[in-house]
Tab-separated table of C-alpha atoms and ligand atoms in Angstrom:
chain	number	residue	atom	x	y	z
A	1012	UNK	CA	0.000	0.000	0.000
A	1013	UNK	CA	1.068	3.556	-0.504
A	1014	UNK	CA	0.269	6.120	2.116
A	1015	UNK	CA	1.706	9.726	1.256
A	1016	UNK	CA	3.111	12.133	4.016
A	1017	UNK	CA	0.411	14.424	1.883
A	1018	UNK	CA	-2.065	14.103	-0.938
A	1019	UNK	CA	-3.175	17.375	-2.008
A	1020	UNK	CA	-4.529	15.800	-5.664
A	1021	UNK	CA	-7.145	13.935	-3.112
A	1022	UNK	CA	-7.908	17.256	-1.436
A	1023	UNK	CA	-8.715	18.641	-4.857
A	1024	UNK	CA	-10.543	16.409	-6.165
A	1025	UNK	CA	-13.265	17.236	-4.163
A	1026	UNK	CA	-13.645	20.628	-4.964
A	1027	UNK	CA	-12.121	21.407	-7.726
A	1028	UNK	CA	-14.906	22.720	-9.721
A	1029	UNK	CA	-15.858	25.357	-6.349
A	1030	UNK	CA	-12.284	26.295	-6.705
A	1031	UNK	CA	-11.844	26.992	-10.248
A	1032	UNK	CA	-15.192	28.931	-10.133
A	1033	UNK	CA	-13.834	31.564	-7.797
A	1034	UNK	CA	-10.866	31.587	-9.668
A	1035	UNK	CA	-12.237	32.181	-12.903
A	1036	UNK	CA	-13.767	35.159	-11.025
A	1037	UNK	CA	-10.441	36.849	-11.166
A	1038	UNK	CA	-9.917	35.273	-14.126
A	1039	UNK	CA	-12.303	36.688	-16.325
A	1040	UNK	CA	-12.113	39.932	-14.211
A	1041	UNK	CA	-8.740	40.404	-15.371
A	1042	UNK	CA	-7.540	42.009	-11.957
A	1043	UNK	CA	-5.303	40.284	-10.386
A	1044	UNK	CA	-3.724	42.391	-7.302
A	1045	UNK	CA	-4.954	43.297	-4.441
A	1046	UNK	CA	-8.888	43.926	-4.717
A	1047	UNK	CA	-12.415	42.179	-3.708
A	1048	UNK	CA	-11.050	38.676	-3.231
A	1049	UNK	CA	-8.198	39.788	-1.005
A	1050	UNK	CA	-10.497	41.792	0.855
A	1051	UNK	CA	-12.710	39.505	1.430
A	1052	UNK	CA	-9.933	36.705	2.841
A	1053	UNK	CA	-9.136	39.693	4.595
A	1054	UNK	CA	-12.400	39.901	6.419
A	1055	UNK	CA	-12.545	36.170	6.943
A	1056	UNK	CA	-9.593	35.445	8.405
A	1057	UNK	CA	-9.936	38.491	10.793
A	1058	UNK	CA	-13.410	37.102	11.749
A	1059	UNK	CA	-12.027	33.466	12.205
A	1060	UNK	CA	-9.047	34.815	14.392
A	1061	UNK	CA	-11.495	37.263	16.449
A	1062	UNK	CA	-8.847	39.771	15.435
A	1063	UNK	CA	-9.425	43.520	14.422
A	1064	UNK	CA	-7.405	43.269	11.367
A	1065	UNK	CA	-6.136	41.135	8.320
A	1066	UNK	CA	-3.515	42.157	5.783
A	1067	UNK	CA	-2.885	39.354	3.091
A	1068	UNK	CA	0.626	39.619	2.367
A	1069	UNK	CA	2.634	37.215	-0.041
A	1070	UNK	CA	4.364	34.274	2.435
A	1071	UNK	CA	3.859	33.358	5.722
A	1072	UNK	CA	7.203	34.357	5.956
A	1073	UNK	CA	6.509	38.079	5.284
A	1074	UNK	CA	3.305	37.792	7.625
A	1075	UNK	CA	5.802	37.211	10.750
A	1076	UNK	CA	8.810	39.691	8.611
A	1077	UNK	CA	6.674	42.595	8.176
A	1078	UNK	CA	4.722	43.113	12.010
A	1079	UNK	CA	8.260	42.874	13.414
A	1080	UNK	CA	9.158	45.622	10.934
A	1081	UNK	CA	6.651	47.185	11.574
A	1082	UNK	CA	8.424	47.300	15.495
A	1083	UNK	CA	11.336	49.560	14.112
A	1084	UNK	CA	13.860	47.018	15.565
A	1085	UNK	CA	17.428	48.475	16.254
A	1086	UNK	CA	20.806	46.855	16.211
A	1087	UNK	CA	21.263	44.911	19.499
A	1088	UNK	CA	17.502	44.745	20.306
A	1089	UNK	CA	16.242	41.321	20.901
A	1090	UNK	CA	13.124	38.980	20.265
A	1091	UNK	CA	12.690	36.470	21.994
A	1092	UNK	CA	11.214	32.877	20.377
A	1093	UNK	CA	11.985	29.256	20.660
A	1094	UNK	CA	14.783	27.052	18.383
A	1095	UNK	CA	12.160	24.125	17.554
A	1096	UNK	CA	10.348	25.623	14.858
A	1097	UNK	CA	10.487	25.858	11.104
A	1098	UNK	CA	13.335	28.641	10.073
A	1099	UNK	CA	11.583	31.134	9.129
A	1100	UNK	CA	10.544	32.102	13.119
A	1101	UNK	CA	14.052	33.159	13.386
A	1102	UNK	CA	15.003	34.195	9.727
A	1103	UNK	CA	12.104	37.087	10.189
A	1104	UNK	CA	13.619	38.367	13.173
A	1105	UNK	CA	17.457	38.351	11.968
A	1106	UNK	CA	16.058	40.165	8.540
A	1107	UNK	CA	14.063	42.862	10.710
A	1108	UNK	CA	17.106	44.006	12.349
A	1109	UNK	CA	16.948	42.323	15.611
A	1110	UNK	CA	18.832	39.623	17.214
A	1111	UNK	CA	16.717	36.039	18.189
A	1112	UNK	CA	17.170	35.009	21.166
A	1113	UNK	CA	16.425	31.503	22.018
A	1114	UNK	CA	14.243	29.596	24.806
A	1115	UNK	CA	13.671	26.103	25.464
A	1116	UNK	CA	10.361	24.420	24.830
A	1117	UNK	CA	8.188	22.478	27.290
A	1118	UNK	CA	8.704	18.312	26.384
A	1119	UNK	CA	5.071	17.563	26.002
A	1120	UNK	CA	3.967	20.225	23.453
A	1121	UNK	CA	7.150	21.202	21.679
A	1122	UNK	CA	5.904	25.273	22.815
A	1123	UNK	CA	7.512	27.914	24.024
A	1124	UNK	CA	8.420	26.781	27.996
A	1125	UNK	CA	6.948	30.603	29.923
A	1126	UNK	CA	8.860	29.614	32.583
A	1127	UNK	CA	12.234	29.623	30.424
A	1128	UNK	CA	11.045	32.773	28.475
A	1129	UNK	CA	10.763	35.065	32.172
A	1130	UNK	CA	14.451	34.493	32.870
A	1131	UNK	CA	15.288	35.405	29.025
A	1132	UNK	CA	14.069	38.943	29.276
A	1133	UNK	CA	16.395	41.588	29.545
A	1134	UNK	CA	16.397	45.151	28.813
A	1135	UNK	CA	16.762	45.283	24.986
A	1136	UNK	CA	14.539	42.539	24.831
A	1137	UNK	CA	11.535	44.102	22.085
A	1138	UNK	CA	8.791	41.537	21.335
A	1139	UNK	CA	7.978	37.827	22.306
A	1140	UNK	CA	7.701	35.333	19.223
A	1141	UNK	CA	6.032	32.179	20.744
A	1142	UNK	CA	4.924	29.711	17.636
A	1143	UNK	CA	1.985	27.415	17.682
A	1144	UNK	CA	3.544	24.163	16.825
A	1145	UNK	CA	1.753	21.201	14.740
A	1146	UNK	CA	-1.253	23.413	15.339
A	1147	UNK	CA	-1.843	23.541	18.854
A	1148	UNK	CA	-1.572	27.128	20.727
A	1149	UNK	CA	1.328	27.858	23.053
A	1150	UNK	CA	-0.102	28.862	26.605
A	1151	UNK	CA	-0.781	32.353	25.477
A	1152	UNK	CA	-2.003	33.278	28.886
A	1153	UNK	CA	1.031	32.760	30.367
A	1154	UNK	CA	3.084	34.550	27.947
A	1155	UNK	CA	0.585	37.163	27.438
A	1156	UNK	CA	1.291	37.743	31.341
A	1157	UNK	CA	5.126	37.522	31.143
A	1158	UNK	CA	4.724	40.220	28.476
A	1159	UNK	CA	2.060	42.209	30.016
A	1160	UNK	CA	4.872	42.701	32.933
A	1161	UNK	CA	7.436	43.838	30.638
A	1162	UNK	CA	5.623	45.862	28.139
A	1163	UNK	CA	6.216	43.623	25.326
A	1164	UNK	CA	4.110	43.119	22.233
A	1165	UNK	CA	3.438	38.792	21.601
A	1166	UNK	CA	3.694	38.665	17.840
A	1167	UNK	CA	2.154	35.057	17.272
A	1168	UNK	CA	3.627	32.279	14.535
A	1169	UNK	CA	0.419	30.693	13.834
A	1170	UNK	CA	1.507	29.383	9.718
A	1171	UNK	CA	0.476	25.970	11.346
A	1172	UNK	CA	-2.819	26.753	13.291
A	1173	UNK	CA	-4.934	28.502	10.992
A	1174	UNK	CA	-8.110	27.485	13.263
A	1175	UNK	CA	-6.558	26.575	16.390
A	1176	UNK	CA	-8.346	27.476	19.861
A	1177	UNK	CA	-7.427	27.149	23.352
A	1178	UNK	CA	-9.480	27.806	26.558
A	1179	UNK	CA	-8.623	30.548	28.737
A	1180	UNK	CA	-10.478	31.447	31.696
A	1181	UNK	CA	-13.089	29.435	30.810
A	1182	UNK	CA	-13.575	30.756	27.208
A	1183	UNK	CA	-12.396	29.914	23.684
A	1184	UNK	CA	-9.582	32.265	22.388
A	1185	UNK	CA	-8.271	31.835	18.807
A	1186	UNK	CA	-5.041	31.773	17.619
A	1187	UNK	CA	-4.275	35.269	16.623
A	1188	UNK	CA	-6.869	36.877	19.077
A	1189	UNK	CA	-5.074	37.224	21.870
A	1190	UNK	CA	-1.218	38.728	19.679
A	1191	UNK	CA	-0.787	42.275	19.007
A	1192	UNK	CA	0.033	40.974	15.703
A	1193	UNK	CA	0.110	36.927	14.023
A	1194	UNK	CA	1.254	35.748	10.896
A	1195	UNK	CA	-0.446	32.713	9.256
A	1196	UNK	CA	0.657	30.638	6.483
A	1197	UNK	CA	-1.071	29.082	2.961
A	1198	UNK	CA	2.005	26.977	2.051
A	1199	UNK	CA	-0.106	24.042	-0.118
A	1200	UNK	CA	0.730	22.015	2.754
A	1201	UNK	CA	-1.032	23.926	5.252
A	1202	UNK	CA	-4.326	23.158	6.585
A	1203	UNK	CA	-5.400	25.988	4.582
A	1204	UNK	CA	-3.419	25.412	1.595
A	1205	UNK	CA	-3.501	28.291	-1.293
A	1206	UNK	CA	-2.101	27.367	-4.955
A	1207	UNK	CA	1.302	28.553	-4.115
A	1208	UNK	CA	2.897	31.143	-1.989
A	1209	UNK	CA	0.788	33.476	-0.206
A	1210	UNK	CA	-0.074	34.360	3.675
A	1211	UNK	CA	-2.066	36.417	5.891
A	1212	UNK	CA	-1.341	39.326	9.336
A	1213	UNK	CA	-3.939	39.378	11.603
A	1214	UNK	CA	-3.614	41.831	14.016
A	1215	UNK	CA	-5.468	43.803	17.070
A	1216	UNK	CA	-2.637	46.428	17.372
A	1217	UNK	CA	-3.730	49.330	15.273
A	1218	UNK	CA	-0.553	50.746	14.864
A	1219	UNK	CA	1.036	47.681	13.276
A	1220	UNK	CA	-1.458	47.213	11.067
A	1221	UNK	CA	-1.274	50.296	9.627
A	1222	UNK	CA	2.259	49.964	9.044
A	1223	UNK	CA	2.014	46.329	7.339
A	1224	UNK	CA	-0.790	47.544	5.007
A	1225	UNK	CA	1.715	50.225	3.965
A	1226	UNK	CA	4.917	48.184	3.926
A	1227	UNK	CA	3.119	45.694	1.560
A	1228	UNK	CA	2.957	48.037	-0.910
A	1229	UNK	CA	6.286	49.905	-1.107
A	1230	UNK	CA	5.821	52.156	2.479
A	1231	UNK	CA	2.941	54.241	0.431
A	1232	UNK	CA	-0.307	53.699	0.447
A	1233	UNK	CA	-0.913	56.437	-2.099
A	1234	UNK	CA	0.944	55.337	-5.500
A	1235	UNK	CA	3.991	56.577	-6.128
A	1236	UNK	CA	4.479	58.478	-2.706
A	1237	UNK	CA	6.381	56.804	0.060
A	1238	UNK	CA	6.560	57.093	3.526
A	1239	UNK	CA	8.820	54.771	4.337
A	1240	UNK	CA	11.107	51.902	2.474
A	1241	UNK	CA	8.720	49.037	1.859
A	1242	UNK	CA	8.772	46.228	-0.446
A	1243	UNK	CA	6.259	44.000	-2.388
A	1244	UNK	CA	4.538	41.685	-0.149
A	1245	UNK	CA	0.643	41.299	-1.888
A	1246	UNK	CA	-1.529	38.710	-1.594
A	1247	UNK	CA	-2.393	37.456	-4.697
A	1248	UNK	CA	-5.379	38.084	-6.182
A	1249	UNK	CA	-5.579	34.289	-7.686
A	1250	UNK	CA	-4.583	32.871	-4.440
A	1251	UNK	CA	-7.237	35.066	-2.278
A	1252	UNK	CA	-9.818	33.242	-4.766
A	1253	UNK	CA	-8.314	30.060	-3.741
A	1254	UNK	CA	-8.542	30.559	-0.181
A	1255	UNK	CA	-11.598	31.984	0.120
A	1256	UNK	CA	-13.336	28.824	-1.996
A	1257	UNK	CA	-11.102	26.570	0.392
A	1258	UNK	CA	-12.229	28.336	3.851
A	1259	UNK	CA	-15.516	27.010	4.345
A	1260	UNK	CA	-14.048	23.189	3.787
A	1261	UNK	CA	-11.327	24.158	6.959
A	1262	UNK	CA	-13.518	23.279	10.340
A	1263	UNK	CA	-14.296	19.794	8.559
A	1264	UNK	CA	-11.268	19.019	7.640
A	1265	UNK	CA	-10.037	19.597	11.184
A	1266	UNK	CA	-12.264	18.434	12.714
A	1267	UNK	CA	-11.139	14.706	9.813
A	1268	UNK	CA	-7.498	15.609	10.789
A	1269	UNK	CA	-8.546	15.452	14.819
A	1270	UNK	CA	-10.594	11.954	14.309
A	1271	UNK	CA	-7.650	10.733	12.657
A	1272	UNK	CA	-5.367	11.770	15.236
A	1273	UNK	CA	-7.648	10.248	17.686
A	1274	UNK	CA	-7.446	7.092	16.006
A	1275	UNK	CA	-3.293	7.099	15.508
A	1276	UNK	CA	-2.989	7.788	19.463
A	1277	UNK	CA	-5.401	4.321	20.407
A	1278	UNK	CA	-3.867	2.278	17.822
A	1279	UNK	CA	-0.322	3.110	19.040
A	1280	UNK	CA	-0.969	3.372	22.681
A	1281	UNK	CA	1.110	1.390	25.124
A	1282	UNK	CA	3.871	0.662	22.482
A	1283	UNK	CA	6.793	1.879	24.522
A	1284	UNK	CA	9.167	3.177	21.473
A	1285	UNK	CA	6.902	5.795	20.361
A	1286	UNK	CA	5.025	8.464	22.219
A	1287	UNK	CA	2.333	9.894	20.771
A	1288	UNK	CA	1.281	13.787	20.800
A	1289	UNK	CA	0.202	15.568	23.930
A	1290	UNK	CA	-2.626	17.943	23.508
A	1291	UNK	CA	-2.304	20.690	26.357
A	1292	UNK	CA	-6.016	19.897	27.803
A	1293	UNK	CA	-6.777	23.670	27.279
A	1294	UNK	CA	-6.455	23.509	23.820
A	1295	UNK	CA	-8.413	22.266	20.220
A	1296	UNK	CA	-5.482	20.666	18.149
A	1297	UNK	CA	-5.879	21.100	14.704
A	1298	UNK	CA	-3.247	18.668	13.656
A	1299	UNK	CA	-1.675	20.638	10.487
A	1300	UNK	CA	1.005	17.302	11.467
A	1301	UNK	CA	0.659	14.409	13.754
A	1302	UNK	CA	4.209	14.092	14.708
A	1303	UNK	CA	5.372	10.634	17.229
A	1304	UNK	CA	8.342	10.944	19.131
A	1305	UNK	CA	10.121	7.626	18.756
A	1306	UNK	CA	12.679	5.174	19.571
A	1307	UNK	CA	15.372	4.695	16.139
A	1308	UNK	CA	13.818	7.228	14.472
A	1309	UNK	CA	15.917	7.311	11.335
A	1310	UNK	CA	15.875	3.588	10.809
A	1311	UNK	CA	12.018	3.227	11.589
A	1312	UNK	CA	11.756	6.452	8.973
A	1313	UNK	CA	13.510	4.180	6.647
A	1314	UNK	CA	11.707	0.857	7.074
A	1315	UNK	CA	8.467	3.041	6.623
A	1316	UNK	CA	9.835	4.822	3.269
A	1317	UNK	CA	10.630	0.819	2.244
A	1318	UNK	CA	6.748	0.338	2.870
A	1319	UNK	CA	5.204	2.391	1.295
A	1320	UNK	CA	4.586	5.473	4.192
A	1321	UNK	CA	5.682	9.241	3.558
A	1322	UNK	CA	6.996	10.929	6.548
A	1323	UNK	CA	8.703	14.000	7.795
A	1324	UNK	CA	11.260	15.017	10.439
A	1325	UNK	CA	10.552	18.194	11.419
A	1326	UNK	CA	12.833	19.349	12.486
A	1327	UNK	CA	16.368	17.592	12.353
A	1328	UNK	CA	18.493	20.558	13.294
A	1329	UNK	CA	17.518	22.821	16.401
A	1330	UNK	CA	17.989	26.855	14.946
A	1331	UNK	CA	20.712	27.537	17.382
A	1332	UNK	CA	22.977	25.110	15.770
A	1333	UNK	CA	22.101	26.078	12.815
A	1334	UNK	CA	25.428	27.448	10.581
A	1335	UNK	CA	24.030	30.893	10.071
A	1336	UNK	CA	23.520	31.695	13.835
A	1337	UNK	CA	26.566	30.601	14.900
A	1338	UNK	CA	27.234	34.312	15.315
A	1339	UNK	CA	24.451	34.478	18.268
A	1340	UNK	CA	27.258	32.084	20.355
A	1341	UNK	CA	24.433	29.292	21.360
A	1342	UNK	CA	26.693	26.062	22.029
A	1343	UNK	CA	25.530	22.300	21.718
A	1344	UNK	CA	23.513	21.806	25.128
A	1345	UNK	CA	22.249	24.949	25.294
A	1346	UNK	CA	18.660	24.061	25.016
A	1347	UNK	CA	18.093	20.334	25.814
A	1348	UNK	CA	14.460	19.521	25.320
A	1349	UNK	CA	14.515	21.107	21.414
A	1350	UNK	CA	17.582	19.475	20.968
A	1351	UNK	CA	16.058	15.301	22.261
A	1352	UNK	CA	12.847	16.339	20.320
A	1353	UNK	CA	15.460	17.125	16.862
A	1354	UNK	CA	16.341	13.409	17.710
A	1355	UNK	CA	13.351	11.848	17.833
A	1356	UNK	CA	10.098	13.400	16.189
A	1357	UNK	CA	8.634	11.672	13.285
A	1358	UNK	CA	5.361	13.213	11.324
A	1359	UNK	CA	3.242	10.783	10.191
A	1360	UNK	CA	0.208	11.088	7.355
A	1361	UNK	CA	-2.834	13.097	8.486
A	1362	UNK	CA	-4.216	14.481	5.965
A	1363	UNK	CA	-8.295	14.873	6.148
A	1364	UNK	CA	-8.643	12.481	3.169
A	1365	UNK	CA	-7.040	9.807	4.982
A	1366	UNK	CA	-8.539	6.623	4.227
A	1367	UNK	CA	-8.910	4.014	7.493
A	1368	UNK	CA	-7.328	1.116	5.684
A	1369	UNK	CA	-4.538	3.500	5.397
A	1370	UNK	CA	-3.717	4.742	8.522
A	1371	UNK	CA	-4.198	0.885	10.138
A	1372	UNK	CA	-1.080	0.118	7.443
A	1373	UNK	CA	0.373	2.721	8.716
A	1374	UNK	CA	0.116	1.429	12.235
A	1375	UNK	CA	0.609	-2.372	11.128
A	1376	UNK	CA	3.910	-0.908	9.485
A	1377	UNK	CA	4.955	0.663	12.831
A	1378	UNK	CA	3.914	-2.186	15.173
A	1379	UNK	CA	5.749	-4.340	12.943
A	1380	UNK	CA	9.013	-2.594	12.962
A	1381	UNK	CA	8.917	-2.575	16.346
A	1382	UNK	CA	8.416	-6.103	16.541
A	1383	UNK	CA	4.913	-5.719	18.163
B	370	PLP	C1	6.194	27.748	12.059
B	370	PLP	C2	6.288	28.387	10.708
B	370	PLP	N1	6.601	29.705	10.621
B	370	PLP	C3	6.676	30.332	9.439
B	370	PLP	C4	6.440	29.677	8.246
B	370	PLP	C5	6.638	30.413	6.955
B	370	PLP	O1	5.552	30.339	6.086
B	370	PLP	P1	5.767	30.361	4.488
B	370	PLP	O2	6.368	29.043	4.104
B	370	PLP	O3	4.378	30.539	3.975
B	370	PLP	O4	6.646	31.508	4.156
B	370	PLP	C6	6.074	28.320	8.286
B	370	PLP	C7	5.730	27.581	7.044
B	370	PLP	O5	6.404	26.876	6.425
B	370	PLP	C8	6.023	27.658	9.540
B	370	PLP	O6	5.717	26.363	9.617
């Protein structure tokens, strides 16, 4: 049997003709930046996130790149985020002018650890990065406090929890309500997936969402006039159509990614190699992966690929060993529970179309290696 890490083709072959509708729209429109269908996602994903704000912009990347801009970040000033995440957490804040600084995560959600990021703050420390990992929310109450006490902005990574909700004080907050600022992501692999490159700010600080509808467009928001250096960070007008036909598919297929989840965690329980993921009991999990942590990782990874079953390590190299910030002076050790969980994660498939047969392979295949 063959079980993809991902299989976007069966994703689209349930809607393709909604899809191509909306983007025939544009199409036959013939306008193609910025305009109603950008708006619109605009709207939307402010009204998902109960967020004042939304500002497509053209990566997920330049959702997180341009709010920290937007922060007029100086030499020497610091933001503060955790190593275990995709690159770009960090990349954003070394491009805006600021140096990362690192905290550990906590072992059972792979989030930002509040406890490490209170005795991280120092005085040139600017804004708190915390990242909602595999699409569960960091405990944003806790950071939110840490921050509160400092005077810090929480600018959220949320490219993996489009959707995501956690309780706090007894009531459901969204990811990218409770940030001055969040960037989301609509890599095609992401639960909310556009046709390429594009990506979203949400935001409930006024101020930066001034400044990241300007700096989308060149620093001028009238044409040829500029305020400030900007660049071009749009939304595409093709990809807003995409999105906005995919958006009202996104609660089912979280809610398909969180059954299958469900059904991973029984079928693997009490097999001592592999751990399966902790959901924080506050939060809704929304799954974008479903990531084990295991015994032999590489050579189960292997005997998987052998049979049939995409994967994905993510990620194999902690950012503070990472070549390009050797200049930030973080040595081997320096943050142990990122660097076990480098070791041992393995993502497994969990995409909503997911067939049963597939994922009890997928489990036979595990069981088996294991000698189960
Ligand atoms: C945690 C995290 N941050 C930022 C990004 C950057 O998003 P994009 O690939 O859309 O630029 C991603 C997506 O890959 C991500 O997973």
């Amino acid at each position: 049997m063959n079980v993809p890490l991902l299989d976007l083709k069966a994703q689209h072959r349930t809607i393709r003709d909604e899809v191509l509708a909306k983007v025939m729209e544009v199409v036959d429109a013939q306008l193609f930046i910025l305009g109603q269908p950008v708006l619109d996602l605009e709207t939307r994903m402010a009204e998902l996130s109960r967020a004042r704000f939304g500002i497509g912009v053209a990566s997920g990347t330049d959702a997180l790149l341009l709010p920290l801009k937007a922060l007029d970040l100086k030499p020497g000033d610091e933001v503060i985020t955790v190593p275990f995440t995709f690159f770009a957490t960090a990349g954003t804040i070394h491009n805006a002018g600021a140096r990362p600084v690192f905290v550990d995560i906590e072992a059972d959600t792979y989030n930002m650890d509040p406890a490490a990021l209170e005795a991280a703050i120092t005085p040139r420390t600017r804004a708190i990065m915390p990242v909602h990992l595999f699409g569960q929310m960091a405990a944003m109450e806790r950071i939110l406090a840490v921050a509160g006490r400092h005077g810090l902005p929480v600018i959220e990574d949320a490219a993996q929890a489009i959707g995501a909700r956690r309780r706090v004080d007894g009531a459901w907050r969204m990811a990218g309500e409770l940030g001055a600022a969040t960037g989301f992501s609509f890599f095609p692999s992401k639960n909310l997936g556009g046709w390429g490159d594009s990506g979203m700010v949400v935001a409930n600080d006024e101020a930066i969402a001034t400044r990241v509808r300007r700096l989308r467009v060149h620093g001028g928001l009238q044409t040829y006039f500029h305020d400030e250096v900007g660049t071009n960070s749009r939304l595409d007008a093709l990809q807003a159509a995409v999105l906005l036909a995919k958006l009202p598919h996104l609660p089912a297929w979280s809610a398909a990614r969180r059954a299958h989840a469900a059904r991973y965690s029984e079928a693997l329980a009490g097999l001592g190699a592999v751990r399966t993921p902790v959901t924080d009991p506050a939060n809704e999990h929304i799954y974008n992966q479903y990531v084990v942590s295991v015994d032999r990782r590489d050579a189960l990874q292997a005997h998987l690929k052998s049979n049939g079953v995409g994967t994905a390590i993510y990620y194999p190299l902690a950012l503070h060993l990472q070549p390009c910030f050797a200049y930030l002076g973080y040595a081997k050790g320096a943050f142990p529970v990122s660097e076990a969980a480098t070791a041992r994660v393995l993502a497994l498939p969990v995409y909503p179309e997911l067939s049963e047969a597939q994922q009890a392979y997928v489990v036979d295949q595990i069981r088996g290696f294991y000698g189960d």
